[in-house]
Amino acid sequence: VIGRVTWIPDALAAELGTPGKPLTAPDGFDAILLDDAPPAGAVGDRAVRFGGGGSVDPDGSVTLGTRFSGSGTLAFQWYASSEQSHDYLILLVNGAEAARISGTKDGWQTFTTNLLTVMEHDVRWRYQKDGSGSSGQDCGWVDSVTWTQFTQNLTVENGSGGGVYA
């Protein structure tokens, strides 16, 4: 008899820019994978894939999230192969939609945003399908996620210390 087993997908966390940190997958990991054959142009020839091959039911979704600490710049590449204006790859930051893409575009798109509040930021990507037909590969990819935390220089006058701090 085996007790409870917890799988921490290190390769997925590393691809999302948070190696060693736990990921959130409220819909499970069945429709999420580290794709070794993503669309041309992926960095390192792999990217996180959401959906594809009928793995997301009509009117369903699959979500994967992580957390970034402090304030800083979030940047990544993403790509959709889906039904235009119906099935979306969506970015959620702290529970609010920040951006979405759909359809099949030429090449990877770059997304960059500054998160200015010093806090733990909950960042999630969701592939969401509607109940109508499918188009393309019926999925989306996220690649090259980077988090660049803002820093401040501290100068101490009439004392000791100082340095660069988040």
JSON list of N, CA and C in Angstrom, two decimals, residues 19-72:
[
{"chain": "A", "resi": 19, "resn": "PRO", "atom": "N", "xyz": [11.84, 27.56, -10.84]},
{"chain": "A", "resi": 19, "resn": "PRO", "atom": "CA", "xyz": [12.33, 26.22, -10.50]},
{"chain": "A", "resi": 19, "resn": "PRO", "atom": "C", "xyz": [12.29, 25.97, -8.99]},
{"chain": "A", "resi": 20, "resn": "GLY", "atom": "N", "xyz": [11.86, 24.75, -8.64]},
{"chain": "A", "resi": 20, "resn": "GLY", "atom": "CA", "xyz": [11.82, 24.36, -7.24]},
{"chain": "A", "resi": 20, "resn": "GLY", "atom": "C", "xyz": [10.59, 24.83, -6.48]},
{"chain": "A", "resi": 21, "resn": "LYS", "atom": "N", "xyz": [9.74, 25.64, -7.12]},
{"chain": "A", "resi": 21, "resn": "LYS", "atom": "CA", "xyz": [8.52, 26.11, -6.45]},
{"chain": "A", "resi": 21, "resn": "LYS", "atom": "C", "xyz": [7.34, 25.26, -6.90]},
{"chain": "A", "resi": 22, "resn": "PRO", "atom": "N", "xyz": [6.37, 25.07, -6.01]},
{"chain": "A", "resi": 22, "resn": "PRO", "atom": "CA", "xyz": [5.19, 24.28, -6.42]},
{"chain": "A", "resi": 22, "resn": "PRO", "atom": "C", "xyz": [4.35, 25.04, -7.43]},
{"chain": "A", "resi": 23, "resn": "LEU", "atom": "N", "xyz": [3.66, 24.26, -8.26]},
{"chain": "A", "resi": 23, "resn": "LEU", "atom": "CA", "xyz": [2.75, 24.81, -9.26]},
{"chain": "A", "resi": 23, "resn": "LEU", "atom": "C", "xyz": [1.31, 24.54, -8.84]},
{"chain": "A", "resi": 24, "resn": "THR", "atom": "N", "xyz": [0.40, 25.35, -9.35]},
{"chain": "A", "resi": 24, "resn": "THR", "atom": "CA", "xyz": [-1.02, 25.18, -9.11]},
{"chain": "A", "resi": 24, "resn": "THR", "atom": "C", "xyz": [-1.66, 24.67, -10.40]},
{"chain": "A", "resi": 25, "resn": "ALA", "atom": "N", "xyz": [-2.36, 23.55, -10.31]},
{"chain": "A", "resi": 25, "resn": "ALA", "atom": "CA", "xyz": [-3.06, 22.99, -11.47]},
{"chain": "A", "resi": 25, "resn": "ALA", "atom": "C", "xyz": [-4.44, 22.54, -11.01]},
{"chain": "A", "resi": 26, "resn": "PRO", "atom": "N", "xyz": [-5.38, 23.49, -10.84]},
{"chain": "A", "resi": 26, "resn": "PRO", "atom": "CA", "xyz": [-6.69, 23.14, -10.28]},
{"chain": "A", "resi": 26, "resn": "PRO", "atom": "C", "xyz": [-7.47, 22.13, -11.12]},
{"chain": "A", "resi": 27, "resn": "ASP", "atom": "N", "xyz": [-7.18, 22.04, -12.42]},
{"chain": "A", "resi": 27, "resn": "ASP", "atom": "CA", "xyz": [-7.87, 21.09, -13.30]},
{"chain": "A", "resi": 27, "resn": "ASP", "atom": "C", "xyz": [-7.06, 19.81, -13.49]},
{"chain": "A", "resi": 28, "resn": "GLY", "atom": "N", "xyz": [-5.93, 19.69, -12.80]},
{"chain": "A", "resi": 28, "resn": "GLY", "atom": "CA", "xyz": [-5.05, 18.53, -12.97]},
{"chain": "A", "resi": 28, "resn": "GLY", "atom": "C", "xyz": [-4.04, 18.77, -14.08]},
{"chain": "A", "resi": 29, "resn": "PHE", "atom": "N", "xyz": [-3.12, 17.82, -14.20]},
{"chain": "A", "resi": 29, "resn": "PHE", "atom": "CA", "xyz": [-2.03, 17.95, -15.16]},
{"chain": "A", "resi": 29, "resn": "PHE", "atom": "C", "xyz": [-2.27, 17.15, -16.45]},
{"chain": "A", "resi": 30, "resn": "ASP", "atom": "N", "xyz": [-3.44, 16.52, -16.59]},
{"chain": "A", "resi": 30, "resn": "ASP", "atom": "CA", "xyz": [-3.68, 15.65, -17.74]},
{"chain": "A", "resi": 30, "resn": "ASP", "atom": "C", "xyz": [-3.56, 16.37, -19.08]},
{"chain": "A", "resi": 31, "resn": "ALA", "atom": "N", "xyz": [-3.94, 17.63, -19.15]},
{"chain": "A", "resi": 31, "resn": "ALA", "atom": "CA", "xyz": [-3.92, 18.38, -20.42]},
{"chain": "A", "resi": 31, "resn": "ALA", "atom": "C", "xyz": [-2.78, 19.38, -20.48]},
{"chain": "A", "resi": 32, "resn": "ILE", "atom": "N", "xyz": [-1.76, 19.22, -19.59]},
{"chain": "A", "resi": 32, "resn": "ILE", "atom": "CA", "xyz": [-0.61, 20.12, -19.56]},
{"chain": "A", "resi": 32, "resn": "ILE", "atom": "C", "xyz": [0.65, 19.28, -19.67]},
{"chain": "A", "resi": 33, "resn": "LEU", "atom": "N", "xyz": [1.55, 19.68, -20.55]},
{"chain": "A", "resi": 33, "resn": "LEU", "atom": "CA", "xyz": [2.79, 18.93, -20.66]},
{"chain": "A", "resi": 33, "resn": "LEU", "atom": "C", "xyz": [3.93, 19.83, -21.13]},
{"chain": "A", "resi": 34, "resn": "LEU", "atom": "N", "xyz": [5.14, 19.36, -20.90]},
{"chain": "A", "resi": 34, "resn": "LEU", "atom": "CA", "xyz": [6.32, 20.04, -21.42]},
{"chain": "A", "resi": 34, "resn": "LEU", "atom": "C", "xyz": [6.56, 19.46, -22.80]},
{"chain": "A", "resi": 35, "resn": "ASP", "atom": "N", "xyz": [6.23, 20.24, -23.82]},
{"chain": "A", "resi": 35, "resn": "ASP", "atom": "CA", "xyz": [6.23, 19.80, -25.21]},
{"chain": "A", "resi": 35, "resn": "ASP", "atom": "C", "xyz": [7.63, 19.91, -25.80]},
{"chain": "A", "resi": 36, "resn": "ASP", "atom": "N", "xyz": [8.16, 18.77, -26.24]},
{"chain": "A", "resi": 36, "resn": "ASP", "atom": "CA", "xyz": [9.48, 18.74, -26.88]},
{"chain": "A", "resi": 36, "resn": "ASP", "atom": "C", "xyz": [9.41, 19.03, -28.38]},
{"chain": "A", "resi": 37, "resn": "ALA", "atom": "N", "xyz": [8.21, 19.26, -28.89]},
{"chain": "A", "resi": 37, "resn": "ALA", "atom": "CA", "xyz": [8.03, 19.57, -30.32]},
{"chain": "A", "resi": 37, "resn": "ALA", "atom": "C", "xyz": [7.02, 20.71, -30.47]},
{"chain": "A", "resi": 38, "resn": "PRO", "atom": "N", "xyz": [7.28, 21.86, -29.82]},
{"chain": "A", "resi": 38, "resn": "PRO", "atom": "CA", "xyz": [6.35, 23.00, -29.95]},
{"chain": "A", "resi": 38, "resn": "PRO", "atom": "C", "xyz": [6.54, 23.68, -31.31]},
{"chain": "A", "resi": 39, "resn": "PRO", "atom": "N", "xyz": [5.72, 24.68, -31.61]},
{"chain": "A", "resi": 39, "resn": "PRO", "atom": "CA", "xyz": [5.91, 25.42, -32.86]},
{"chain": "A", "resi": 39, "resn": "PRO", "atom": "C", "xyz": [7.33, 25.97, -32.98]},
{"chain": "A", "resi": 40, "resn": "ALA", "atom": "N", "xyz": [7.80, 26.09, -34.21]},
{"chain": "A", "resi": 40, "resn": "ALA", "atom": "CA", "xyz": [9.15, 26.58, -34.47]},
{"chain": "A", "resi": 40, "resn": "ALA", "atom": "C", "xyz": [9.37, 27.92, -33.79]},
{"chain": "A", "resi": 41, "resn": "GLY", "atom": "N", "xyz": [10.54, 28.07, -33.19]},
{"chain": "A", "resi": 41, "resn": "GLY", "atom": "CA", "xyz": [10.90, 29.32, -32.55]},
{"chain": "A", "resi": 41, "resn": "GLY", "atom": "C", "xyz": [10.90, 29.26, -31.04]},
{"chain": "A", "resi": 42, "resn": "ALA", "atom": "N", "xyz": [10.48, 28.13, -30.47]},
{"chain": "A", "resi": 42, "resn": "ALA", "atom": "CA", "xyz": [10.50, 27.99, -29.02]},
{"chain": "A", "resi": 42, "resn": "ALA", "atom": "C", "xyz": [11.96, 27.95, -28.54]},
{"chain": "A", "resi": 43, "resn": "VAL", "atom": "N", "xyz": [12.23, 28.60, -27.42]},
{"chain": "A", "resi": 43, "resn": "VAL", "atom": "CA", "xyz": [13.57, 28.63, -26.86]},
{"chain": "A", "resi": 43, "resn": "VAL", "atom": "C", "xyz": [13.90, 27.24, -26.30]},
{"chain": "A", "resi": 44, "resn": "GLY", "atom": "N", "xyz": [15.04, 26.70, -26.67]},
{"chain": "A", "resi": 44, "resn": "GLY", "atom": "CA", "xyz": [15.43, 25.39, -26.19]},
{"chain": "A", "resi": 44, "resn": "GLY", "atom": "C", "xyz": [14.58, 24.27, -26.75]},
{"chain": "A", "resi": 45, "resn": "ASP", "atom": "N", "xyz": [13.82, 24.54, -27.80]},
{"chain": "A", "resi": 45, "resn": "ASP", "atom": "CA", "xyz": [12.98, 23.55, -28.48]},
{"chain": "A", "resi": 45, "resn": "ASP", "atom": "C", "xyz": [12.01, 22.84, -27.55]},
{"chain": "A", "resi": 46, "resn": "ARG", "atom": "N", "xyz": [11.49, 23.57, -26.53]},
{"chain": "A", "resi": 46, "resn": "ARG", "atom": "CA", "xyz": [10.43, 23.03, -25.70]},
{"chain": "A", "resi": 46, "resn": "ARG", "atom": "C", "xyz": [9.65, 24.18, -25.07]},
{"chain": "A", "resi": 47, "resn": "ALA", "atom": "N", "xyz": [8.39, 23.90, -24.75]},
{"chain": "A", "resi": 47, "resn": "ALA", "atom": "CA", "xyz": [7.51, 24.90, -24.16]},
{"chain": "A", "resi": 47, "resn": "ALA", "atom": "C", "xyz": [6.40, 24.17, -23.42]},
{"chain": "A", "resi": 48, "resn": "VAL", "atom": "N", "xyz": [5.74, 24.85, -22.52]},
{"chain": "A", "resi": 48, "resn": "VAL", "atom": "CA", "xyz": [4.61, 24.28, -21.80]},
{"chain": "A", "resi": 48, "resn": "VAL", "atom": "C", "xyz": [3.39, 24.34, -22.72]},
{"chain": "A", "resi": 49, "resn": "ARG", "atom": "N", "xyz": [2.75, 23.17, -22.94]},
{"chain": "A", "resi": 49, "resn": "ARG", "atom": "CA", "xyz": [1.58, 23.11, -23.79]},
{"chain": "A", "resi": 49, "resn": "ARG", "atom": "C", "xyz": [0.32, 22.92, -22.94]},
{"chain": "A", "resi": 50, "resn": "PHE", "atom": "N", "xyz": [-0.71, 23.67, -23.28]},
{"chain": "A", "resi": 50, "resn": "PHE", "atom": "CA", "xyz": [-2.02, 23.59, -22.63]},
{"chain": "A", "resi": 50, "resn": "PHE", "atom": "C", "xyz": [-3.01, 23.05, -23.65]},
{"chain": "A", "resi": 51, "resn": "GLY", "atom": "N", "xyz": [-3.60, 21.89, -23.40]},
{"chain": "A", "resi": 51, "resn": "GLY", "atom": "CA", "xyz": [-4.60, 21.32, -24.29]},
{"chain": "A", "resi": 51, "resn": "GLY", "atom": "C", "xyz": [-3.99, 20.59, -25.45]},
{"chain": "A", "resi": 52, "resn": "GLY", "atom": "N", "xyz": [-4.80, 20.43, -26.51]},
{"chain": "A", "resi": 52, "resn": "GLY", "atom": "CA", "xyz": [-4.40, 19.70, -27.71]},
{"chain": "A", "resi": 52, "resn": "GLY", "atom": "C", "xyz": [-4.91, 18.28, -27.70]},
{"chain": "A", "resi": 53, "resn": "GLY", "atom": "N", "xyz": [-5.18, 17.77, -28.88]},
{"chain": "A", "resi": 53, "resn": "GLY", "atom": "CA", "xyz": [-5.58, 16.37, -29.01]},
{"chain": "A", "resi": 53, "resn": "GLY", "atom": "C", "xyz": [-6.87, 16.02, -28.29]},
{"chain": "A", "resi": 54, "resn": "GLY", "atom": "N", "xyz": [-7.78, 16.97, -28.16]},
{"chain": "A", "resi": 54, "resn": "GLY", "atom": "CA", "xyz": [-9.05, 16.71, -27.50]},
{"chain": "A", "resi": 54, "resn": "GLY", "atom": "C", "xyz": [-8.96, 16.57, -25.99]},
{"chain": "A", "resi": 55, "resn": "SER", "atom": "N", "xyz": [-7.87, 17.04, -25.40]},
{"chain": "A", "resi": 55, "resn": "SER", "atom": "CA", "xyz": [-7.67, 16.88, -23.95]},
{"chain": "A", "resi": 55, "resn": "SER", "atom": "C", "xyz": [-8.46, 17.87, -23.10]},
{"chain": "A", "resi": 56, "resn": "VAL", "atom": "N", "xyz": [-9.00, 18.93, -23.72]},
{"chain": "A", "resi": 56, "resn": "VAL", "atom": "CA", "xyz": [-9.85, 19.89, -23.00]},
{"chain": "A", "resi": 56, "resn": "VAL", "atom": "C", "xyz": [-11.25, 19.78, -23.59]},
{"chain": "A", "resi": 57, "resn": "ASP", "atom": "N", "xyz": [-12.22, 19.47, -22.74]},
{"chain": "A", "resi": 57, "resn": "ASP", "atom": "CA", "xyz": [-13.61, 19.30, -23.18]},
{"chain": "A", "resi": 57, "resn": "ASP", "atom": "C", "xyz": [-14.20, 20.62, -23.64]},
{"chain": "A", "resi": 58, "resn": "PRO", "atom": "N", "xyz": [-15.21, 20.57, -24.54]},
{"chain": "A", "resi": 58, "resn": "PRO", "atom": "CA", "xyz": [-15.94, 21.79, -24.90]},
{"chain": "A", "resi": 58, "resn": "PRO", "atom": "C", "xyz": [-16.50, 22.45, -23.63]},
{"chain": "A", "resi": 59, "resn": "ASP", "atom": "N", "xyz": [-16.45, 23.76, -23.59]},
{"chain": "A", "resi": 59, "resn": "ASP", "atom": "CA", "xyz": [-16.84, 24.55, -22.42]},
{"chain": "A", "resi": 59, "resn": "ASP", "atom": "C", "xyz": [-15.97, 24.25, -21.20]},
{"chain": "A", "resi": 60, "resn": "GLY", "atom": "N", "xyz": [-14.78, 23.70, -21.43]},
{"chain": "A", "resi": 60, "resn": "GLY", "atom": "CA", "xyz": [-13.86, 23.38, -20.34]},
{"chain": "A", "resi": 60, "resn": "GLY", "atom": "C", "xyz": [-12.61, 24.22, -20.40]},
{"chain": "A", "resi": 61, "resn": "SER", "atom": "N", "xyz": [-11.74, 24.01, -19.42]},
{"chain": "A", "resi": 61, "resn": "SER", "atom": "CA", "xyz": [-10.47, 24.75, -19.39]},
{"chain": "A", "resi": 61, "resn": "SER", "atom": "C", "xyz": [-9.43, 23.92, -18.65]},
{"chain": "A", "resi": 62, "resn": "VAL", "atom": "N", "xyz": [-8.19, 24.33, -18.81]},
{"chain": "A", "resi": 62, "resn": "VAL", "atom": "CA", "xyz": [-7.07, 23.76, -18.07]},
{"chain": "A", "resi": 62, "resn": "VAL", "atom": "C", "xyz": [-6.19, 24.93, -17.66]},
{"chain": "A", "resi": 63, "resn": "THR", "atom": "N", "xyz": [-5.75, 24.93, -16.40]},
{"chain": "A", "resi": 63, "resn": "THR", "atom": "CA", "xyz": [-5.03, 26.06, -15.83]},
{"chain": "A", "resi": 63, "resn": "THR", "atom": "C", "xyz": [-3.76, 25.59, -15.15]},
{"chain": "A", "resi": 64, "resn": "LEU", "atom": "N", "xyz": [-2.69, 26.37, -15.29]},
{"chain": "A", "resi": 64, "resn": "LEU", "atom": "CA", "xyz": [-1.43, 26.11, -14.59]},
{"chain": "A", "resi": 64, "resn": "LEU", "atom": "C", "xyz": [-0.92, 27.44, -14.06]},
{"chain": "A", "resi": 65, "resn": "GLY", "atom": "N", "xyz": [-0.52, 27.46, -12.79]},
{"chain": "A", "resi": 65, "resn": "GLY", "atom": "CA", "xyz": [-0.08, 28.71, -12.19]},
{"chain": "A", "resi": 65, "resn": "GLY", "atom": "C", "xyz": [1.14, 28.55, -11.32]},
{"chain": "A", "resi": 66, "resn": "THR", "atom": "N", "xyz": [1.75, 29.68, -11.03]},
{"chain": "A", "resi": 66, "resn": "THR", "atom": "CA", "xyz": [2.91, 29.77, -10.15]},
{"chain": "A", "resi": 66, "resn": "THR", "atom": "C", "xyz": [2.85, 31.11, -9.44]},
{"chain": "A", "resi": 67, "resn": "ARG", "atom": "N", "xyz": [3.85, 31.38, -8.61]},
{"chain": "A", "resi": 67, "resn": "ARG", "atom": "CA", "xyz": [3.88, 32.64, -7.84]},
{"chain": "A", "resi": 67, "resn": "ARG", "atom": "C", "xyz": [5.23, 33.32, -8.02]},
{"chain": "A", "resi": 68, "resn": "PHE", "atom": "N", "xyz": [5.17, 34.65, -8.09]},
{"chain": "A", "resi": 68, "resn": "PHE", "atom": "CA", "xyz": [6.38, 35.47, -8.16]},
{"chain": "A", "resi": 68, "resn": "PHE", "atom": "C", "xyz": [6.34, 36.46, -7.01]},
{"chain": "A", "resi": 69, "resn": "SER", "atom": "N", "xyz": [7.48, 36.65, -6.35]},
{"chain": "A", "resi": 69, "resn": "SER", "atom": "CA", "xyz": [7.55, 37.51, -5.16]},
{"chain": "A", "resi": 69, "resn": "SER", "atom": "C", "xyz": [8.06, 38.90, -5.48]},
{"chain": "A", "resi": 70, "resn": "GLY", "atom": "N", "xyz": [7.53, 39.90, -4.75]},
{"chain": "A", "resi": 70, "resn": "GLY", "atom": "CA", "xyz": [8.02, 41.27, -4.84]},
{"chain": "A", "resi": 70, "resn": "GLY", "atom": "C", "xyz": [7.34, 42.03, -5.95]},
{"chain": "A", "resi": 71, "resn": "SER", "atom": "N", "xyz": [8.05, 43.01, -6.47]},
{"chain": "A", "resi": 71, "resn": "SER", "atom": "CA", "xyz": [7.58, 43.76, -7.63]},
{"chain": "A", "resi": 71, "resn": "SER", "atom": "C", "xyz": [8.62, 43.57, -8.73]},
{"chain": "A", "resi": 72, "resn": "GLY", "atom": "N", "xyz": [8.18, 43.58, -9.98]},
{"chain": "A", "resi": 72, "resn": "GLY", "atom": "CA", "xyz": [9.12, 43.36, -11.05]},
{"chain": "A", "resi": 72, "resn": "GLY", "atom": "C", "xyz": [8.45, 43.28, -12.40]}
]
